[in-house]
GROMACS .gro file of C-alpha atoms in nm:
model
  328
    1MET     CA    1  11.792  -2.812   6.124
    2THR     CA    2  11.534  -2.621   5.920
    3ASN     CA    3  11.560  -2.633   5.541
    4LEU     CA    4  11.534  -2.272   5.419
    5ASN     CA    5  11.458  -2.387   5.065
    6ALA     CA    6  11.161  -2.600   5.168
    7VAL     CA    7  10.830  -2.506   5.007
    8ASP     CA    8  10.507  -2.501   5.203
    9PRO     CA    9  10.249  -2.700   5.000
   10ALA     CA   10   9.961  -2.502   5.152
   11ALA     CA   11  10.120  -2.172   5.048
   12VAL     CA   12  10.180  -2.302   4.695
   13ALA     CA   13   9.817  -2.412   4.668
   14GLN     CA   14   9.694  -2.077   4.794
   15ASP     CA   15   9.914  -1.885   4.547
   16ALA     CA   16   9.797  -2.107   4.261
   17HIS     CA   17   9.435  -2.048   4.357
   18LEU     CA   18   9.487  -1.672   4.365
   19GLU     CA   19   9.671  -1.677   4.036
   20ASN     CA   20   9.410  -1.888   3.860
   21ALA     CA   21   9.128  -1.677   4.000
   22ASP     CA   22   9.231  -1.401   3.759
   23VAL     CA   23   9.200  -1.602   3.439
   24ILE     CA   24   8.895  -1.822   3.494
   25ILE     CA   25   8.660  -1.535   3.416
   26GLY     CA   26   8.494  -1.611   3.085
   27LYS     CA   27   8.456  -1.370   2.799
   28ASN     CA   28   8.078  -1.356   2.835
   29THR     CA   29   8.112  -1.274   3.205
   30ILE     CA   30   8.354  -0.991   3.132
   31ILE     CA   31   8.122  -0.848   2.866
   32PHE     CA   32   7.827  -0.873   3.104
   33ARG     CA   33   8.018  -0.694   3.380
   34ARG     CA   34   8.127  -0.419   3.143
   35PHE     CA   35   7.767  -0.370   3.039
   36LEU     CA   36   7.646  -0.353   3.400
   37ARG     CA   37   7.907  -0.088   3.483
   38ASN     CA   38   7.754   0.135   3.215
   39LYS     CA   39   7.471   0.300   3.408
   40THR     CA   40   7.322   0.455   3.095
   41ALA     CA   41   7.298   0.117   2.922
   42VAL     CA   42   7.143  -0.044   3.231
   43ALA     CA   43   6.888   0.237   3.246
   44GLY     CA   44   6.806   0.180   2.880
   45LEU     CA   45   6.758  -0.192   2.942
   46ALA     CA   46   6.531  -0.118   3.238
   47ILE     CA   47   6.318   0.122   3.033
   48PHE     CA   48   6.287  -0.124   2.745
   49LEU     CA   49   6.190  -0.411   2.977
   50ALA     CA   50   5.940  -0.189   3.158
   51LEU     CA   51   5.774  -0.091   2.829
   52THR     CA   52   5.768  -0.455   2.716
   53ILE     CA   53   5.602  -0.564   3.041
   54PHE     CA   54   5.360  -0.271   3.015
   55SER     CA   55   5.261  -0.376   2.663
   56PHE     CA   56   5.169  -0.728   2.778
   57VAL     CA   57   5.013  -0.671   3.120
   58GLY     CA   58   4.900  -0.309   3.101
   59GLY     CA   59   4.560  -0.406   2.966
   60TYR     CA   60   4.469  -0.577   3.293
   61PHE     CA   61   4.467  -0.241   3.475
   62THR     CA   62   4.173  -0.095   3.285
   63GLN     CA   63   3.824  -0.208   3.196
   64TRP     CA   64   3.845  -0.060   2.847
   65ASP     CA   65   3.991  -0.205   2.530
   66LYS     CA   66   4.088  -0.063   2.192
   67GLU     CA   67   3.747  -0.135   2.038
   68THR     CA   68   3.502  -0.027   2.309
   69ILE     CA   69   3.350   0.320   2.266
   70ASP     CA   70   3.253   0.529   2.566
   71PRO     CA   71   2.971   0.754   2.435
   72PHE     CA   72   2.977   0.967   2.752
   73ASN     CA   73   3.350   1.055   2.723
   74ILE     CA   74   3.429   1.153   2.365
   75GLY     CA   75   3.750   1.347   2.316
   76MET     CA   76   3.803   1.385   2.690
   77PRO     CA   77   4.143   1.459   2.852
   78PRO     CA   78   4.303   1.219   3.104
   79SER     CA   79   4.084   1.139   3.402
   80ALA     CA   80   4.039   0.879   3.675
   81GLU     CA   81   3.823   0.667   3.446
   82HIS     CA   82   4.036   0.706   3.136
   83TYR     CA   83   4.399   0.732   3.248
   84LEU     CA   84   4.528   0.888   2.924
   85GLY     CA   85   4.203   1.033   2.796
   86THR     CA   86   3.989   0.926   2.501
   87SER     CA   87   4.002   0.979   2.128
   88GLN     CA   88   3.759   1.181   1.919
   89ALA     CA   89   3.568   0.855   1.872
   90GLY     CA   90   3.547   0.788   2.246
   91ILE     CA   91   3.803   0.503   2.255
   92ASP     CA   92   4.032   0.478   2.558
   93LEU     CA   93   4.382   0.602   2.468
   94TYR     CA   94   4.546   0.394   2.743
   95ALA     CA   95   4.412   0.072   2.591
   96MET     CA   96   4.521   0.178   2.242
   97THR     CA   97   4.867   0.274   2.371
   98VAL     CA   98   4.909  -0.067   2.533
   99GLU     CA   99   4.808  -0.242   2.210
  100GLY     CA  100   5.017  -0.010   1.991
  101THR     CA  101   5.327  -0.051   2.207
  102ARG     CA  102   5.293  -0.430   2.196
  103ILE     CA  103   5.256  -0.435   1.817
  104SER     CA  104   5.551  -0.199   1.765
  105ILE     CA  105   5.777  -0.397   2.001
  106LEU     CA  106   5.670  -0.724   1.836
  107ILE     CA  107   5.752  -0.588   1.491
  108GLY     CA  108   6.088  -0.456   1.611
  109LEU     CA  109   6.194  -0.777   1.785
  110VAL     CA  110   6.087  -1.012   1.506
  111VAL     CA  111   6.239  -0.804   1.227
  112GLY     CA  112   6.555  -0.724   1.426
  113LEU     CA  113   6.627  -1.084   1.525
  114VAL     CA  114   6.522  -1.267   1.208
  115SER     CA  115   6.687  -1.020   0.969
  116VAL     CA  116   7.023  -1.056   1.149
  117LEU     CA  117   6.990  -1.435   1.140
  118ILE     CA  118   6.919  -1.428   0.766
  119ALA     CA  119   7.208  -1.189   0.709
  120ALA     CA  120   7.449  -1.407   0.908
  121VAL     CA  121   7.359  -1.724   0.719
  122TYR     CA  122   7.358  -1.556   0.378
  123GLY     CA  123   7.678  -1.358   0.429
  124CYS     CA  124   7.875  -1.648   0.578
  125THR     CA  125   7.758  -1.881   0.300
  126MET     CA  126   7.879  -1.636   0.037
  127ALA     CA  127   8.219  -1.607   0.204
  128TYR     CA  128   8.262  -1.980   0.261
  129PHE     CA  129   8.186  -2.108  -0.089
  130GLY     CA  130   8.313  -1.809  -0.287
  131GLY     CA  131   8.358  -1.839  -0.663
  132LYS     CA  132   8.043  -1.874  -0.871
  133VAL     CA  133   7.824  -1.923  -0.566
  134ASP     CA  134   7.943  -1.593  -0.424
  135LYS     CA  135   7.888  -1.413  -0.755
  136VAL     CA  136   7.532  -1.541  -0.795
  137MET     CA  137   7.437  -1.468  -0.436
  138LEU     CA  138   7.600  -1.125  -0.456
  139PHE     CA  139   7.401  -1.048  -0.772
  140ILE     CA  140   7.078  -1.142  -0.595
  141LEU     CA  141   7.179  -0.929  -0.298
  142GLU     CA  142   7.255  -0.624  -0.512
  143ALA     CA  143   6.927  -0.668  -0.702
  144LEU     CA  144   6.729  -0.671  -0.377
  145ILE     CA  145   6.914  -0.363  -0.253
  146MET     CA  146   6.814  -0.176  -0.568
  147MET     CA  147   6.444  -0.251  -0.523
  148PRO     CA  148   6.235   0.044  -0.395
  149ALA     CA  149   6.126  -0.065  -0.048
  150LEU     CA  150   5.874   0.217  -0.010
  151LEU     CA  151   5.693   0.121  -0.330
  152VAL     CA  152   5.680  -0.248  -0.236
  153VAL     CA  153   5.540  -0.167   0.109
  154ALA     CA  154   5.277   0.058  -0.046
  155VAL     CA  155   5.170  -0.209  -0.297
  156ALA     CA  156   5.168  -0.492  -0.042
  157THR     CA  157   4.965  -0.307   0.220
  158SER     CA  158   4.720  -0.135  -0.016
  159GLY     CA  159   4.507  -0.230  -0.314
  160GLY     CA  160   4.781  -0.418  -0.498
  161GLY     CA  161   4.809  -0.667  -0.212
  162ALA     CA  162   4.434  -0.704  -0.151
  163GLY     CA  163   4.452  -1.083  -0.150
  164LEU     CA  164   4.726  -1.095   0.108
  165LYS     CA  165   4.562  -0.819   0.307
  166ARG     CA  166   4.244  -1.023   0.346
  167ASP     CA  167   4.436  -1.326   0.469
  168LEU     CA  168   4.691  -1.161   0.698
  169PRO     CA  169   4.667  -0.885   0.958
  170SER     CA  170   4.836  -0.566   0.845
  171TRP     CA  171   5.108  -0.585   1.115
  172LEU     CA  172   5.208  -0.937   1.006
  173LEU     CA  173   5.214  -0.830   0.643
  174LEU     CA  174   5.438  -0.536   0.737
  175ILE     CA  175   5.674  -0.772   0.922
  176ILE     CA  176   5.709  -0.987   0.610
  177VAL     CA  177   5.779  -0.686   0.388
  178LEU     CA  178   6.032  -0.539   0.631
  179LEU     CA  179   6.211  -0.873   0.656
  180VAL     CA  180   6.255  -0.878   0.280
  181PHE     CA  181   6.444  -0.546   0.282
  182SER     CA  182   6.612  -0.524   0.624
  183TRP     CA  183   6.893  -0.780   0.601
  184MET     CA  184   7.086  -0.694   0.282
  185GLY     CA  185   7.321  -0.429   0.420
  186THR     CA  186   7.418  -0.646   0.716
  187ALA     CA  187   7.470  -0.948   0.490
  188ARG     CA  188   7.713  -0.756   0.271
  189LEU     CA  189   7.912  -0.645   0.576
  190ILE     CA  190   7.916  -0.998   0.719
  191ARG     CA  191   8.038  -1.130   0.384
  192SER     CA  192   8.338  -0.896   0.396
  193LEU     CA  193   8.428  -0.993   0.753
  194SER     CA  194   8.377  -1.364   0.689
  195MET     CA  195   8.603  -1.358   0.382
  196SER     CA  196   8.889  -1.239   0.603
  197LEU     CA  197   8.808  -1.512   0.857
  198MET     CA  198   8.826  -1.774   0.582
  199GLN     CA  199   9.200  -1.706   0.560
  200ARG     CA  200   9.260  -1.796   0.924
  201ASP     CA  201   9.451  -2.115   1.002
  202TYR     CA  202   9.182  -2.274   1.219
  203VAL     CA  203   8.924  -2.241   0.938
  204LYS     CA  204   9.161  -2.391   0.681
  205ALA     CA  205   9.248  -2.671   0.924
  206ALA     CA  206   8.879  -2.750   0.969
  207GLN     CA  207   8.834  -2.763   0.591
  208TYR     CA  208   9.133  -2.998   0.549
  209MET     CA  209   8.994  -3.224   0.823
  210GLY     CA  210   8.668  -3.261   0.631
  211VAL     CA  211   8.447  -3.070   0.873
  212PRO     CA  212   8.106  -3.007   0.706
  213PRO     CA  213   8.051  -2.651   0.581
  214ARG     CA  214   7.750  -2.603   0.809
  215ARG     CA  215   7.961  -2.672   1.118
  216ILE     CA  216   8.243  -2.446   1.001
  217VAL     CA  217   7.998  -2.161   0.948
  218TRP     CA  218   7.828  -2.205   1.286
  219ARG     CA  219   8.137  -2.301   1.491
  220HIS     CA  220   8.404  -2.073   1.343
  221LEU     CA  221   8.257  -1.791   1.137
  222VAL     CA  222   7.942  -1.686   1.323
  223PRO     CA  223   8.097  -1.678   1.675
  224ASN     CA  224   8.382  -1.457   1.554
  225ILE     CA  225   8.136  -1.195   1.430
  226GLY     CA  226   7.910  -1.234   1.732
  227SER     CA  227   7.970  -0.880   1.861
  228LEU     CA  228   7.865  -0.736   1.524
  229LEU     CA  229   7.551  -0.951   1.522
  230VAL     CA  230   7.448  -0.844   1.872
  231LEU     CA  231   7.491  -0.476   1.786
  232ASP     CA  232   7.301  -0.525   1.461
  233VAL     CA  233   7.011  -0.680   1.654
  234THR     CA  234   6.963  -0.367   1.866
  235ARG     CA  235   7.004  -0.145   1.562
  236GLY     CA  236   6.764  -0.366   1.366
  237VAL     CA  237   6.498  -0.347   1.636
  238THR     CA  238   6.529   0.032   1.644
  239GLY     CA  239   6.518   0.056   1.265
  240ALA     CA  240   6.211  -0.170   1.242
  241ILE     CA  241   6.020   0.035   1.502
  242LEU     CA  242   6.106   0.359   1.323
  243ALA     CA  243   6.013   0.206   0.987
  244GLU     CA  244   5.676   0.093   1.124
  245VAL     CA  245   5.608   0.440   1.265
  246ALA     CA  246   5.712   0.608   0.939
  247PHE     CA  247   5.512   0.378   0.710
  248SER     CA  248   5.203   0.388   0.932
  249PHE     CA  249   5.235   0.765   0.967
  250ILE     CA  250   5.207   0.817   0.592
  251GLY     CA  251   4.929   0.559   0.564
  252ILE     CA  252   5.101   0.264   0.393
  253GLY     CA  253   5.191   0.057   0.701
  254ILE     CA  254   4.956  -0.082   0.961
  255LYS     CA  255   4.592  -0.009   0.891
  256VAL     CA  256   4.289   0.029   1.117
  257PRO     CA  257   4.148  -0.170   1.301
  258ASP     CA  258   4.504  -0.276   1.390
  259VAL     CA  259   4.678  -0.030   1.621
  260SER     CA  260   5.043   0.070   1.650
  261LEU     CA  261   5.240   0.371   1.767
  262GLY     CA  262   5.266   0.492   1.409
  263VAL     CA  263   4.890   0.466   1.359
  264LEU     CA  264   4.824   0.662   1.678
  265ILE     CA  265   5.078   0.934   1.593
  266GLY     CA  266   4.959   0.965   1.234
  267GLY     CA  267   4.592   0.979   1.331
  268ALA     CA  268   4.646   1.256   1.587
  269THR     CA  269   4.880   1.478   1.386
  270SER     CA  270   4.605   1.688   1.229
  271GLN     CA  271   4.435   1.734   1.568
  272VAL     CA  272   4.735   1.800   1.790
  273GLN     CA  273   4.592   2.137   1.895
  274THR     CA  274   4.248   1.996   1.980
  275PHE     CA  275   4.349   1.660   2.130
  276PRO     CA  276   4.716   1.702   2.233
  277TRP     CA  277   4.716   1.392   2.455
  278MET     CA  278   4.634   1.178   2.151
  279PHE     CA  279   4.959   1.291   1.987
  280TRP     CA  280   5.210   1.335   2.270
  281VAL     CA  281   5.140   1.010   2.457
  282PRO     CA  282   5.230   0.768   2.171
  283LEU     CA  283   5.513   1.000   2.063
  284ALA     CA  284   5.662   0.988   2.413
  285VAL     CA  285   5.637   0.607   2.415
  286MET     CA  286   5.812   0.590   2.077
  287PHE     CA  287   6.095   0.815   2.202
  288LEU     CA  288   6.133   0.598   2.514
  289LEU     CA  289   6.148   0.282   2.303
  290THR     CA  290   6.402   0.406   2.050
  291GLY     CA  291   6.601   0.601   2.311
  292SER     CA  292   6.633   0.300   2.541
  293LEU     CA  293   6.751   0.084   2.250
  294ALA     CA  294   7.010   0.347   2.155
  295MET     CA  295   7.137   0.354   2.514
  296MET     CA  296   7.161  -0.026   2.515
  297ASN     CA  297   7.345  -0.023   2.182
  298ASP     CA  298   7.605   0.221   2.313
  299GLY     CA  299   7.656   0.008   2.624
  300LEU     CA  300   7.694  -0.311   2.422
  301ARG     CA  301   7.944  -0.146   2.187
  302ASP     CA  302   8.156  -0.039   2.483
  303ALA     CA  303   8.123  -0.384   2.643
  304PHE     CA  304   8.246  -0.560   2.329
  305ASP     CA  305   8.534  -0.314   2.283
  306PRO     CA  306   8.861  -0.504   2.346
  307SER     CA  307   9.031  -0.187   2.471
  308SER     CA  308   8.774  -0.150   2.748
  309SER     CA  309   8.878  -0.240   3.102
  310SER     CA  310   8.788  -0.588   3.221
  311SER     CA  311   8.614  -0.681   3.543
  312GLY     CA  312   8.727  -0.463   3.831
  313SER     CA  313   8.728  -0.738   4.092
  314ALA     CA  314   8.964  -0.947   3.883
  315LYS     CA  315   9.211  -0.660   3.861
  316LYS     CA  316   9.195  -0.610   4.236
  317ARG     CA  317   9.267  -0.978   4.302
  318LYS     CA  318   9.556  -0.971   4.058
  319ALA     CA  319   9.706  -0.666   4.230
  320GLN     CA  320   9.668  -0.830   4.571
  321THR     CA  321   9.839  -1.144   4.442
  322ARG     CA  322  10.136  -0.944   4.314
  323VAL     CA  323  10.167  -0.764   4.647
  324LYS     CA  324  10.170  -1.095   4.837
  325ARG     CA  325  10.431  -1.242   4.604
  326SER     CA  326  10.659  -0.942   4.634
  327ALA     CA  327  10.623  -0.946   5.014
  328SER     CA  328  10.710  -1.313   5.033
   0.00000   0.00000   0.00000
């Protein structure tokens, strides 16, 4: 006689597998899938990667460089020999655009990544120790915020910083100056968020257990503000590129013979009617760079949003599992 209450082990195993398949998806995987579903963000990532690759390998597709003068093609428009034309000095614009794009991307990435790292360490340290340590570090932070960044950049990259200017290339000197002033706002925000995290039970438990402060900061505070840090990286890269273009445009950033997008745009502004390709080509590259980063930032913000829908395939499997259970 058949036992109606008997359970088929194979069916139980299959149901358990289907049920567990919904919850094994990690947080990073869900965020990655959300980002990939945002076509605008993916397009921005593709544009940024294409420009980065162009800046490193684009020079291999031409025989000219940013220093060679072609005396037979001075101020010429784009042609088969000079893809983007030449400057009023006879230098190939394509070669200068490749070099300028690489320098601008390098400045943006270094300043964007390092400034967020400094802000995370400084802000979390202030929140963790509190008391007198927090007051002293906050005083230093407020003093740095009050310093005129424009004046310091002008002094460091001009006559006042002649010693440094002889020893360092102008783009590296600009990176150092931008790093000094680009992390303070983020550090103050991270301090506020970390102070609320310090009241959580798992942080207090780690303190009572004698976990070193460095491990608490890196294991409990920094990961819980990871979404903010990632978004600040993309914003920091965009801000650094725009700062480089602005400073170089007014003549206090990168100086010749170094080349950047700001140097190219600033040098061609007064001759936009005579040599329009000298102005519009680097300007278009700058818009593509900053626009692609803005598209990526929007996609990352949506991907980190807890109210956003999770992976579609997981929802489909979960719905199928419920249908099977109700049918059985």
